[in-house]
Amino acid sequence: MRISVIGCGYVGLVTGTCLAEVGHSVVCFDSDTAKAQMLRDGRMPIYEPHLEELFLRNRQEGRLSLAEDAGETVRSGDAIFICVGTPPLENGDSDLSAIDHVARMIASEARSPKLVVEKSTVPVRTGQELKRALAVYGRNSGSKFRVASNPEFLREGTGVEDFLHPDRIVVGVEDEQTERQLREIYQPVLDGKFRCPVHPSGCQGAPEPAFVVTTIASSELIKHASNSFLALKISYANALADLCERLGANVEEVTRAMGLDPRIGPHFLRAGLGFGGFCFPKDIQAFIRLAERAGMDFRLLKEAESLNHHQIERFVEKIRHALWVVRDKRIGLLGLAFKANTDDTRFSPALKLAARLLAEGAEVHAYDPQAMEKARTELPGVNYEADAYAVARGADALVIATEWPEFARLDWEKIQAEMARPLLMDGRNLLDPKTIRALGFEYQSVGRPDGDSIGLPA
Ligand code: UDX
């Protein structure tokens, strides 16, 4: 099938590249000409495992191309996937202006019937508005438009894997033809018929994804409901961590046992600095706003959001308590990305923490394996170092802010010797408290009995 993808961010690039990989003929377009040129030159604007290899191979093999002209992109596809950004507005609503713009552009440029698929995360009823815009602005084009919702559930860092091995593919449709067409697009994924770059020796045994057909409104809601529920789980774990610190229990033991109950499940119960990234914080806000406009005060989500914000403040308080005076102290920060295996720093708890420490007058030195460049533009007041050892040298405290596995493998003995004061604040519970204390560190983490926790009853 000929597919057009509009928007080459995380979602668009992974979607376009993977749809080409499973055999479709894909044309991508991005209105950001610098980004589009970068891609044409074969350079990736983001770091995402396997993406570059797949992108270059599919371009070379002729299944993937980058159009310079939006109209050409629209006309070349039987199905058009809208993958443009829906960033948050000041009031928490999603900014849908990019979707609106693309809808009008599709309407005026199309010359034949098109299936228009909303892949971007959007509030309920966007599909209806999209349909109306296409019909109104395309009334003289002679084209017929069908609209579908097909939310993405990709996690950054495992986007390619999540696309090729999804748990479920959700399609919100209004007619059988659209359902058939989307099933056809995803058939190779449903059948597992593609060269898997993630499991080169074969991915037999991977369960067949569920193909879930719903109304457009339900499909739109599923995305917000899923992300908000996962955010709730994380905030629940963080609230438990707080309680564990006060009561001398260990949040990891508690959540591990909880997760063995299949009704709860083990995932997204990891306590730490809280959730960040470009999805959870904005999706939970957009969902709260959506509920508000529908006449419902979604207090449950508001509480999860406020707990998440509080998590950073609690950690700053811990650092303050441990250091006595923060001003003029040298604090090392390991990790800047909002989670491991990505270079994304948008709404990163690590950056929020760095900003708070700078505001308290600390001298912050930081290192991240992938996110230095992006952090540098967002937070210029930090001293960016070449590696973790340089960050630790002469530091009064070292903070683990992102759970990069390579941080666990550092030479901690060497780090201990090089720090001015071997105070280690682990915001991601990455290290084993016993082992690290045996090396001579003062060590504190989140929700584990670290001894000197604040809030512990006297
Ligand atoms: C998320 C959703 O998982 C994905 O389905 C959706 O399409 C986009 O949003 P992503 O933003 O890539 O994906 O990150 P995710 O892996 O879900 O983590 C989100 C945040 O929660 C990170 O900051 C992570 O560190 C944090 N987190 C996650 C925790 O603090 N504890 C956990 O147990 C899990």
Short mmCIF file of C-alpha atoms and ligand atoms in Angstrom, two decimals:
data_model
loop_
_atom_site.label_atom_id
_atom_site.label_comp_id
_atom_site.label_asym_id
_atom_site.label_seq_id
_atom_site.Cartn_x
_atom_site.Cartn_y
_atom_site.Cartn_z
CA MET A 1 0.00 0.00 0.00
CA ARG A 2 1.12 3.58 -0.65
CA ILE A 3 1.29 5.47 2.62
CA SER A 4 2.03 9.11 3.37
CA VAL A 5 3.28 10.24 6.74
CA ILE A 6 3.04 13.89 7.70
CA GLY A 7 5.31 14.91 10.58
CA CYS A 8 8.76 13.39 11.18
CA GLY A 9 9.03 13.51 14.98
CA TYR A 10 9.31 10.37 17.12
CA VAL A 11 5.93 9.08 16.08
CA GLY A 12 6.16 9.93 12.37
CA LEU A 13 9.70 8.68 11.89
CA VAL A 14 9.11 5.39 13.67
CA THR A 15 5.73 4.88 11.98
CA GLY A 16 6.97 5.74 8.48
CA THR A 17 10.17 3.74 8.77
CA CYS A 18 8.50 0.66 10.25
CA LEU A 19 5.63 0.72 7.74
CA ALA A 20 8.28 0.77 4.99
CA GLU A 21 10.15 -2.04 6.74
CA VAL A 22 7.08 -4.30 6.67
CA GLY A 23 6.71 -3.73 2.93
CA HIS A 24 4.69 -0.59 2.23
CA SER A 25 5.74 2.24 0.01
CA VAL A 26 6.07 5.27 2.28
CA VAL A 27 6.54 8.99 1.61
CA CYS A 28 7.30 11.22 4.59
CA PHE A 29 7.05 14.98 4.90
CA ASP A 30 7.97 17.51 7.57
CA SER A 31 7.32 21.23 7.34
CA ASP A 32 10.52 21.90 9.33
CA THR A 33 12.82 22.24 6.32
CA ALA A 34 16.03 21.91 8.37
CA LYS A 35 14.83 18.62 9.86
CA ALA A 36 13.65 17.37 6.46
CA GLN A 37 17.04 18.20 4.91
CA MET A 38 18.84 16.44 7.74
CA LEU A 39 16.77 13.33 7.04
CA ARG A 40 17.38 13.62 3.30
CA ASP A 41 21.10 13.71 4.09
CA GLY A 42 20.61 10.45 6.01
CA ARG A 43 21.05 11.96 9.47
CA MET A 44 18.61 11.28 12.33
CA PRO A 45 17.24 14.23 14.32
CA ILE A 46 16.61 11.90 17.29
CA TYR A 47 18.35 8.98 18.92
CA GLU A 48 16.23 5.86 18.79
CA PRO A 49 17.66 2.32 18.77
CA HIS A 50 17.45 0.58 15.33
CA LEU A 51 15.79 3.58 13.69
CA GLU A 52 18.77 4.89 11.74
CA GLU A 53 19.66 1.46 10.37
CA LEU A 54 16.08 0.82 9.26
CA PHE A 55 15.60 4.30 7.89
CA LEU A 56 18.76 4.16 5.75
CA ARG A 57 18.09 0.63 4.52
CA ASN A 58 14.49 1.34 3.52
CA ARG A 59 15.51 4.50 1.70
CA GLN A 60 18.22 2.58 -0.10
CA GLU A 61 15.82 -0.19 -1.04
CA GLY A 62 13.37 2.41 -2.38
CA ARG A 63 10.42 1.88 -0.05
CA LEU A 64 10.92 5.10 1.92
CA SER A 65 11.31 8.61 0.58
CA LEU A 66 11.18 12.19 1.83
CA ALA A 67 9.06 14.58 -0.13
CA GLU A 68 9.94 18.26 -0.42
CA ASP A 69 6.41 19.21 -1.20
CA ALA A 70 3.42 18.67 1.12
CA GLY A 71 0.97 18.42 -1.79
CA GLU A 72 3.05 15.71 -3.45
CA THR A 73 3.01 13.79 -0.13
CA VAL A 74 -0.78 14.03 0.12
CA ARG A 75 -1.36 12.94 -3.46
CA SER A 76 1.04 9.99 -3.32
CA GLY A 77 -0.67 8.08 -0.49
CA ASP A 78 -3.80 5.93 -0.34
CA ALA A 79 -3.64 6.40 3.42
CA ILE A 80 -2.24 9.50 5.10
CA PHE A 81 -0.97 9.22 8.67
CA ILE A 82 -1.03 12.52 10.56
CA CYS A 83 1.89 12.43 13.02
CA VAL A 84 2.31 16.10 13.86
CA GLY A 85 2.86 17.40 17.37
CA THR A 86 0.08 18.33 19.79
CA PRO A 87 2.07 20.26 22.41
CA PRO A 88 0.44 21.59 25.58
CA LEU A 89 -0.98 25.12 25.68
CA GLU A 90 -0.55 27.31 28.77
CA ASN A 91 -3.86 26.06 30.19
CA GLY A 92 -3.01 22.37 29.70
CA ASP A 93 -5.17 21.88 26.59
CA SER A 94 -3.57 20.24 23.57
CA ASP A 95 -2.58 22.68 20.86
CA LEU A 96 -4.31 21.24 17.81
CA SER A 97 -3.27 23.94 15.36
CA ALA A 98 -0.81 21.66 13.53
CA ILE A 99 -3.55 19.04 12.99
CA ASP A 100 -5.93 21.74 11.78
CA HIS A 101 -3.29 23.04 9.38
CA VAL A 102 -2.57 19.57 7.98
CA ALA A 103 -6.30 18.83 7.63
CA ARG A 104 -6.83 21.95 5.49
CA MET A 105 -3.73 21.16 3.49
CA ILE A 106 -4.87 17.58 2.79
CA ALA A 107 -8.32 18.85 1.82
CA SER A 108 -6.95 21.29 -0.72
CA GLU A 109 -4.18 19.10 -2.15
CA ALA A 110 -5.91 15.71 -2.50
CA ARG A 111 -7.15 14.67 -5.95
CA SER A 112 -8.46 11.17 -5.12
CA PRO A 113 -10.16 9.37 -2.20
CA LYS A 114 -8.01 9.23 0.93
CA LEU A 115 -8.02 7.50 4.26
CA VAL A 116 -6.80 10.04 6.82
CA VAL A 117 -5.45 8.45 9.99
CA GLU A 118 -4.87 10.45 13.16
CA LYS A 119 -1.83 8.97 14.84
CA SER A 120 -0.93 11.97 17.01
CA THR A 121 -2.30 11.91 20.55
CA VAL A 122 -5.45 13.99 20.44
CA PRO A 123 -8.44 14.69 22.68
CA VAL A 124 -11.73 12.97 22.00
CA ARG A 125 -13.76 14.53 19.18
CA THR A 126 -10.68 15.58 17.19
CA GLY A 127 -11.69 12.92 14.65
CA GLN A 128 -15.05 14.60 14.18
CA GLU A 129 -13.42 18.00 13.72
CA LEU A 130 -10.93 16.50 11.30
CA LYS A 131 -13.74 14.97 9.28
CA ARG A 132 -15.57 18.27 9.16
CA ALA A 133 -12.47 20.23 8.13
CA LEU A 134 -11.72 17.74 5.34
CA ALA A 135 -15.28 17.87 4.05
CA VAL A 136 -15.58 21.66 4.17
CA TYR A 137 -12.17 22.66 2.85
CA GLY A 138 -12.11 19.81 0.34
CA ARG A 139 -15.64 20.34 -0.97
CA ASN A 140 -14.40 21.41 -4.41
CA SER A 141 -11.56 18.89 -4.71
CA GLY A 142 -13.76 16.00 -5.79
CA SER A 143 -11.99 13.81 -3.20
CA LYS A 144 -13.78 11.67 -0.66
CA PHE A 145 -12.18 11.41 2.78
CA ARG A 146 -12.54 8.73 5.41
CA VAL A 147 -11.12 9.36 8.87
CA ALA A 148 -9.73 6.87 11.40
CA SER A 149 -8.01 7.07 14.75
CA ASN A 150 -4.98 4.84 15.30
CA PRO A 151 -3.19 5.91 18.49
CA GLU A 152 0.47 5.10 18.95
CA PHE A 153 1.69 3.50 22.15
CA LEU A 154 5.39 3.81 21.38
CA ARG A 155 7.81 4.35 24.20
CA GLU A 156 10.89 6.37 23.44
CA GLY A 157 13.96 4.17 23.43
CA THR A 158 11.97 1.11 22.32
CA GLY A 159 9.88 2.77 19.61
CA VAL A 160 10.87 0.39 16.79
CA GLU A 161 10.34 -2.67 18.97
CA ASP A 162 6.97 -1.35 20.21
CA PHE A 163 5.83 -0.69 16.63
CA LEU A 164 6.86 -4.09 15.30
CA HIS A 165 5.79 -6.06 18.40
CA PRO A 166 2.84 -4.17 19.86
CA ASP A 167 0.51 -5.60 22.52
CA ARG A 168 -2.41 -4.16 20.63
CA ILE A 169 -3.20 -2.17 17.53
CA VAL A 170 -6.19 0.06 18.17
CA VAL A 171 -8.20 1.42 15.25
CA GLY A 172 -11.18 3.73 15.63
CA VAL A 173 -13.27 3.57 12.47
CA GLU A 174 -16.70 4.41 11.10
CA ASP A 175 -17.00 1.90 8.29
CA GLU A 176 -15.88 -1.57 7.24
CA GLN A 177 -13.79 -0.41 4.31
CA THR A 178 -11.60 1.65 6.64
CA GLU A 179 -11.26 -1.27 9.04
CA ARG A 180 -10.24 -3.55 6.15
CA GLN A 181 -7.72 -1.03 4.87
CA LEU A 182 -6.10 -0.57 8.28
CA ARG A 183 -6.02 -4.32 8.84
CA GLU A 184 -4.26 -4.67 5.50
CA ILE A 185 -1.70 -2.02 6.48
CA TYR A 186 -0.95 -3.79 9.75
CA GLN A 187 -1.27 -7.39 8.47
CA PRO A 188 2.53 -7.96 8.26
CA VAL A 189 2.85 -6.79 11.87
CA LEU A 190 -0.07 -8.99 12.96
CA ASP A 191 1.49 -11.98 11.18
CA GLY A 192 5.05 -11.17 12.30
CA LYS A 193 6.11 -11.23 8.63
CA PHE A 194 9.13 -8.93 8.51
CA ARG A 195 12.87 -9.05 9.09
CA CYS A 196 13.03 -8.15 12.75
CA PRO A 197 15.94 -5.81 13.50
CA VAL A 198 15.31 -6.16 17.23
CA HIS A 199 15.57 -9.96 17.30
CA PRO A 200 17.85 -10.78 14.34
CA SER A 201 17.88 -14.48 15.19
CA GLY A 202 14.08 -14.61 14.95
CA CYS A 203 11.29 -13.36 17.14
CA GLN A 204 9.26 -16.56 17.25
CA GLY A 205 7.25 -16.78 20.41
CA ALA A 206 6.29 -13.09 20.34
CA PRO A 207 2.54 -13.08 21.00
CA GLU A 208 0.30 -11.99 18.13
CA PRO A 209 -0.92 -8.45 18.81
CA ALA A 210 -4.62 -7.85 19.41
CA PHE A 211 -6.34 -5.88 16.65
CA VAL A 212 -8.90 -3.80 18.49
CA VAL A 213 -11.64 -2.11 16.47
CA THR A 214 -13.62 0.66 18.18
CA THR A 215 -15.44 3.87 17.42
CA ILE A 216 -13.23 6.89 16.73
CA ALA A 217 -14.14 8.49 20.07
CA SER A 218 -13.25 5.34 22.06
CA SER A 219 -9.97 4.96 20.22
CA GLU A 220 -9.04 8.56 21.01
CA LEU A 221 -9.95 8.02 24.64
CA ILE A 222 -7.94 4.79 24.92
CA LYS A 223 -4.66 6.64 24.44
CA HIS A 224 -5.32 9.27 27.10
CA ALA A 225 -6.83 6.70 29.44
CA SER A 226 -3.82 4.38 29.08
CA ASN A 227 -1.15 7.02 29.60
CA SER A 228 -2.98 8.60 32.52
CA PHE A 229 -3.43 5.22 34.18
CA LEU A 230 0.29 4.47 33.86
CA ALA A 231 1.07 7.90 35.32
CA LEU A 232 -1.30 7.09 38.19
CA LYS A 233 0.58 3.86 38.85
CA ILE A 234 3.90 5.70 39.04
CA SER A 235 2.50 8.33 41.41
CA TYR A 236 1.02 5.57 43.55
CA ALA A 237 4.45 3.94 43.80
CA ASN A 238 5.99 7.31 44.69
CA ALA A 239 3.39 7.94 47.40
CA LEU A 240 4.13 4.47 48.76
CA ALA A 241 7.84 5.30 48.71
CA ASP A 242 7.15 8.34 50.86
CA LEU A 243 5.22 6.20 53.32
CA CYS A 244 7.93 3.52 53.30
CA GLU A 245 10.53 6.13 54.22
CA ARG A 246 8.37 7.28 57.11
CA LEU A 247 7.69 3.75 58.32
CA GLY A 248 11.05 2.13 57.63
CA ALA A 249 9.73 -0.25 54.92
CA ASN A 250 11.23 -0.86 51.47
CA VAL A 251 9.13 0.26 48.50
CA GLU A 252 10.85 -2.17 46.15
CA GLU A 253 9.90 -5.13 48.30
CA VAL A 254 6.36 -3.82 48.54
CA THR A 255 5.87 -3.14 44.81
CA ARG A 256 7.58 -6.39 43.79
CA ALA A 257 5.11 -8.40 45.85
CA MET A 258 2.18 -6.26 44.70
CA GLY A 259 3.17 -6.79 41.06
CA LEU A 260 2.92 -10.56 41.39
CA ASP A 261 -0.83 -10.16 41.53
CA PRO A 262 -1.81 -10.32 37.85
CA ARG A 263 -4.59 -7.81 38.52
CA ILE A 264 -1.92 -5.27 39.46
CA GLY A 265 1.05 -6.33 37.32
CA PRO A 266 4.72 -5.50 37.92
CA HIS A 267 5.15 -2.61 35.48
CA PHE A 268 5.26 1.12 36.13
CA LEU A 269 5.54 0.75 39.87
CA ARG A 270 9.13 1.97 40.02
CA ALA A 271 9.54 4.76 42.56
CA GLY A 272 11.98 7.55 41.77
CA LEU A 273 12.03 11.17 40.67
CA GLY A 274 8.66 10.78 38.97
CA PHE A 275 7.51 10.69 35.38
CA GLY A 276 8.58 13.08 32.64
CA GLY A 277 8.90 13.09 28.88
CA PHE A 278 6.72 14.61 26.24
CA CYS A 279 3.77 12.27 26.77
CA PHE A 280 2.77 11.61 30.37
CA PRO A 281 2.90 15.17 31.75
CA LYS A 282 1.04 16.68 28.80
CA ASP A 283 -1.38 13.79 28.31
CA ILE A 284 -2.48 13.77 31.94
CA GLN A 285 -3.03 17.53 31.78
CA ALA A 286 -4.93 17.32 28.54
CA PHE A 287 -7.09 14.53 29.99
CA ILE A 288 -7.87 16.61 33.08
CA ARG A 289 -8.87 19.54 30.81
CA LEU A 290 -10.94 17.28 28.59
CA ALA A 291 -12.82 15.94 31.61
CA GLU A 292 -13.31 19.48 32.91
CA ARG A 293 -14.88 20.58 29.65
CA ALA A 294 -17.15 17.55 29.80
CA GLY A 295 -18.27 18.70 33.27
CA MET A 296 -16.13 16.33 35.35
CA ASP A 297 -13.51 17.20 37.93
CA PHE A 298 -10.96 14.37 37.51
CA ARG A 299 -9.44 14.84 40.97
CA LEU A 300 -7.74 11.46 40.88
CA LEU A 301 -5.52 12.61 38.01
CA LYS A 302 -4.94 16.03 39.54
CA GLU A 303 -3.58 14.31 42.63
CA ALA A 304 -1.30 12.08 40.55
CA GLU A 305 0.05 15.14 38.78
CA SER A 306 0.64 17.05 41.97
CA LEU A 307 2.37 14.04 43.59
CA ASN A 308 4.66 13.93 40.58
CA HIS A 309 5.58 17.57 40.98
CA HIS A 310 6.08 17.08 44.70
CA GLN A 311 8.49 14.21 44.06
CA ILE A 312 11.19 16.60 42.82
CA GLU A 313 10.64 18.93 45.79
CA ARG A 314 10.93 16.01 48.20
CA PHE A 315 14.23 15.01 46.63
CA VAL A 316 15.57 18.58 46.76
CA GLU A 317 14.60 18.60 50.42
CA LYS A 318 16.55 15.35 50.94
CA ILE A 319 19.61 16.85 49.27
CA ARG A 320 19.26 20.00 51.36
CA HIS A 321 18.94 17.93 54.51
CA ALA A 322 22.02 15.85 53.65
CA LEU A 323 24.22 18.77 52.56
CA TRP A 324 23.09 21.15 55.34
CA VAL A 325 23.92 24.14 53.08
CA VAL A 326 23.40 23.80 49.33
CA ARG A 327 24.73 27.20 48.23
CA ASP A 328 28.20 26.96 46.64
CA LYS A 329 28.28 23.19 46.97
CA ARG A 330 29.44 21.25 43.93
CA ILE A 331 26.73 18.77 42.96
CA GLY A 332 27.27 16.16 40.26
CA LEU A 333 24.30 15.03 38.22
CA LEU A 334 24.33 11.68 36.43
CA GLY A 335 21.63 11.71 33.79
CA LEU A 336 19.72 14.46 32.01
CA ALA A 337 17.32 12.54 29.75
CA PHE A 338 13.79 11.98 31.08
CA LYS A 339 14.53 8.23 31.14
CA ALA A 340 17.27 5.87 29.98
CA ASN A 341 17.97 5.03 26.31
CA THR A 342 16.81 8.33 24.90
CA ASP A 343 18.33 11.75 24.25
CA ASP A 344 15.01 13.43 25.02
CA THR A 345 15.08 16.03 27.80
CA ARG A 346 11.55 17.39 27.40
CA PHE A 347 9.87 17.64 30.81
CA SER A 348 12.78 15.67 32.23
CA PRO A 349 12.75 15.25 36.03
CA ALA A 350 16.56 15.37 35.86
CA LEU A 351 16.50 18.84 34.29
CA LYS A 352 13.86 20.04 36.74
CA LEU A 353 16.10 18.88 39.56
CA ALA A 354 19.14 20.58 38.02
CA ALA A 355 17.18 23.83 37.69
CA ARG A 356 16.10 23.64 41.32
CA LEU A 357 19.66 23.01 42.51
CA LEU A 358 20.95 25.94 40.43
CA ALA A 359 18.24 28.10 41.96
CA GLU A 360 19.47 27.08 45.41
CA GLY A 361 22.94 28.36 44.48
CA ALA A 362 24.68 25.02 43.87
CA GLU A 363 27.35 24.55 41.23
CA VAL A 364 25.95 21.77 39.06
CA HIS A 365 28.14 19.50 36.90
CA ALA A 366 26.36 16.95 34.72
CA TYR A 367 26.82 14.11 32.27
CA ASP A 368 24.41 12.05 30.18
CA PRO A 369 25.37 9.42 27.59
CA GLN A 370 22.98 10.86 24.94
CA ALA A 371 21.17 13.97 26.12
CA MET A 372 24.00 16.51 26.60
CA GLU A 373 23.32 18.46 23.44
CA LYS A 374 19.63 18.90 24.12
CA ALA A 375 20.19 19.69 27.80
CA ARG A 376 22.80 22.32 26.92
CA THR A 377 20.28 24.40 25.02
CA GLU A 378 17.58 23.95 27.67
CA LEU A 379 19.75 24.60 30.74
CA PRO A 380 22.88 26.60 29.95
CA GLY A 381 23.77 27.24 33.62
CA VAL A 382 25.02 23.67 34.13
CA ASN A 383 28.66 22.60 33.59
CA TYR A 384 28.55 19.76 31.09
CA GLU A 385 31.33 17.19 31.55
CA ALA A 386 32.88 14.55 29.31
CA ASP A 387 32.03 11.60 31.54
CA ALA A 388 30.69 10.47 34.91
CA TYR A 389 34.13 10.57 36.54
CA ALA A 390 34.62 14.23 35.67
CA VAL A 391 31.20 14.93 37.19
CA ALA A 392 32.18 13.18 40.43
CA ARG A 393 35.60 14.84 40.78
CA GLY A 394 35.56 17.18 43.78
CA ALA A 395 31.77 16.89 44.20
CA ASP A 396 30.07 17.35 47.56
CA ALA A 397 27.22 15.14 46.38
CA LEU A 398 26.47 12.98 43.37
CA VAL A 399 22.87 12.54 42.20
CA ILE A 400 21.63 9.77 39.93
CA ALA A 401 18.78 11.36 38.01
CA THR A 402 18.32 9.00 35.03
CA GLU A 403 18.45 5.21 35.25
CA TRP A 404 21.06 4.60 32.52
CA PRO A 405 22.25 0.99 33.01
CA GLU A 406 25.84 2.07 32.34
CA PHE A 407 25.79 4.18 35.50
CA ALA A 408 25.35 0.98 37.49
CA ARG A 409 28.55 -0.35 35.91
CA LEU A 410 30.76 2.64 36.81
CA ASP A 411 33.91 2.15 38.87
CA TRP A 412 32.26 3.31 42.10
CA GLU A 413 35.40 2.78 44.15
CA LYS A 414 37.21 5.30 41.96
CA ILE A 415 34.28 7.71 42.18
CA GLN A 416 34.22 7.43 45.97
CA ALA A 417 37.90 8.32 46.13
CA GLU A 418 37.53 11.32 43.83
CA MET A 419 34.57 13.01 45.49
CA ALA A 420 35.11 15.74 48.07
CA ARG A 421 32.36 14.11 50.13
CA PRO A 422 31.14 10.65 49.09
CA LEU A 423 27.46 11.48 49.33
CA LEU A 424 25.40 9.59 46.78
CA MET A 425 21.75 10.50 46.23
CA ASP A 426 20.15 7.86 44.01
CA GLY A 427 16.92 9.32 42.58
CA ARG A 428 16.26 6.20 40.51
CA ASN A 429 17.08 3.39 42.96
CA LEU A 430 19.67 2.18 40.48
CA LEU A 431 22.25 0.87 42.94
CA ASP A 432 22.22 -1.73 45.66
CA PRO A 433 22.36 0.10 49.02
CA LYS A 434 24.45 -2.53 50.83
CA THR A 435 27.10 -2.83 48.12
CA ILE A 436 27.46 0.89 47.64
CA ARG A 437 27.63 1.64 51.37
CA ALA A 438 30.31 -1.02 51.74
CA LEU A 439 32.45 1.13 49.41
CA GLY A 440 32.28 3.99 51.90
CA PHE A 441 29.43 6.05 50.42
CA GLU A 442 26.79 7.89 52.37
CA TYR A 443 23.90 6.66 50.28
CA GLN A 444 20.24 7.65 50.03
CA SER A 445 17.64 6.54 47.52
CA VAL A 446 13.82 6.67 47.20
CA GLY A 447 11.56 4.70 49.53
CA ARG A 448 14.25 2.33 50.74
CA PRO A 449 15.53 2.17 54.31
CA ASP A 450 18.58 4.35 53.81
CA GLY A 451 18.99 5.29 57.42
CA ASP A 452 19.13 9.04 57.23
CA SER A 453 15.78 9.54 55.45
CA ILE A 454 13.88 12.71 56.16
CA GLY A 455 10.43 12.29 57.65
CA LEU A 456 11.46 9.14 59.52
CA PRO A 457 9.74 9.25 62.93
CA ALA A 458 12.24 9.95 65.71
C1 UDX B 1 4.92 6.82 27.23
C2 UDX B 1 4.03 5.58 27.11
O1 UDX B 1 4.63 4.50 27.83
C3 UDX B 1 3.82 5.23 25.65
O2 UDX B 1 2.92 4.13 25.56
C4 UDX B 1 3.23 6.44 24.94
O3 UDX B 1 3.04 6.17 23.57
C5 UDX B 1 4.14 7.63 25.11
O4 UDX B 1 4.35 7.89 26.50
P1 UDX B 1 7.52 7.36 27.07
O5 UDX B 1 7.16 8.80 27.28
O6 UDX B 1 8.51 7.01 26.02
O7 UDX B 1 6.21 6.49 26.74
O8 UDX B 1 8.10 6.85 28.45
P2 UDX B 1 7.80 5.68 29.51
O9 UDX B 1 8.76 4.58 29.33
O10 UDX B 1 6.38 5.33 29.55
O11 UDX B 1 8.20 6.47 30.85
C6 UDX B 1 7.56 7.71 31.19
C7 UDX B 1 8.16 8.30 32.43
O12 UDX B 1 7.79 7.57 33.57
C8 UDX B 1 9.70 8.35 32.46
O13 UDX B 1 10.11 9.59 32.99
C9 UDX B 1 10.08 7.20 33.36
O14 UDX B 1 11.34 7.40 33.99
C10 UDX B 1 8.93 7.25 34.35
N1 UDX B 1 8.68 5.96 35.03
C11 UDX B 1 8.29 4.87 34.30
C12 UDX B 1 8.79 5.86 36.41
O15 UDX B 1 9.14 6.85 37.09
N2 UDX B 1 8.50 4.69 37.01
C13 UDX B 1 8.09 3.59 36.32
O16 UDX B 1 7.83 2.55 36.93
C14 UDX B 1 7.99 3.69 34.91
#
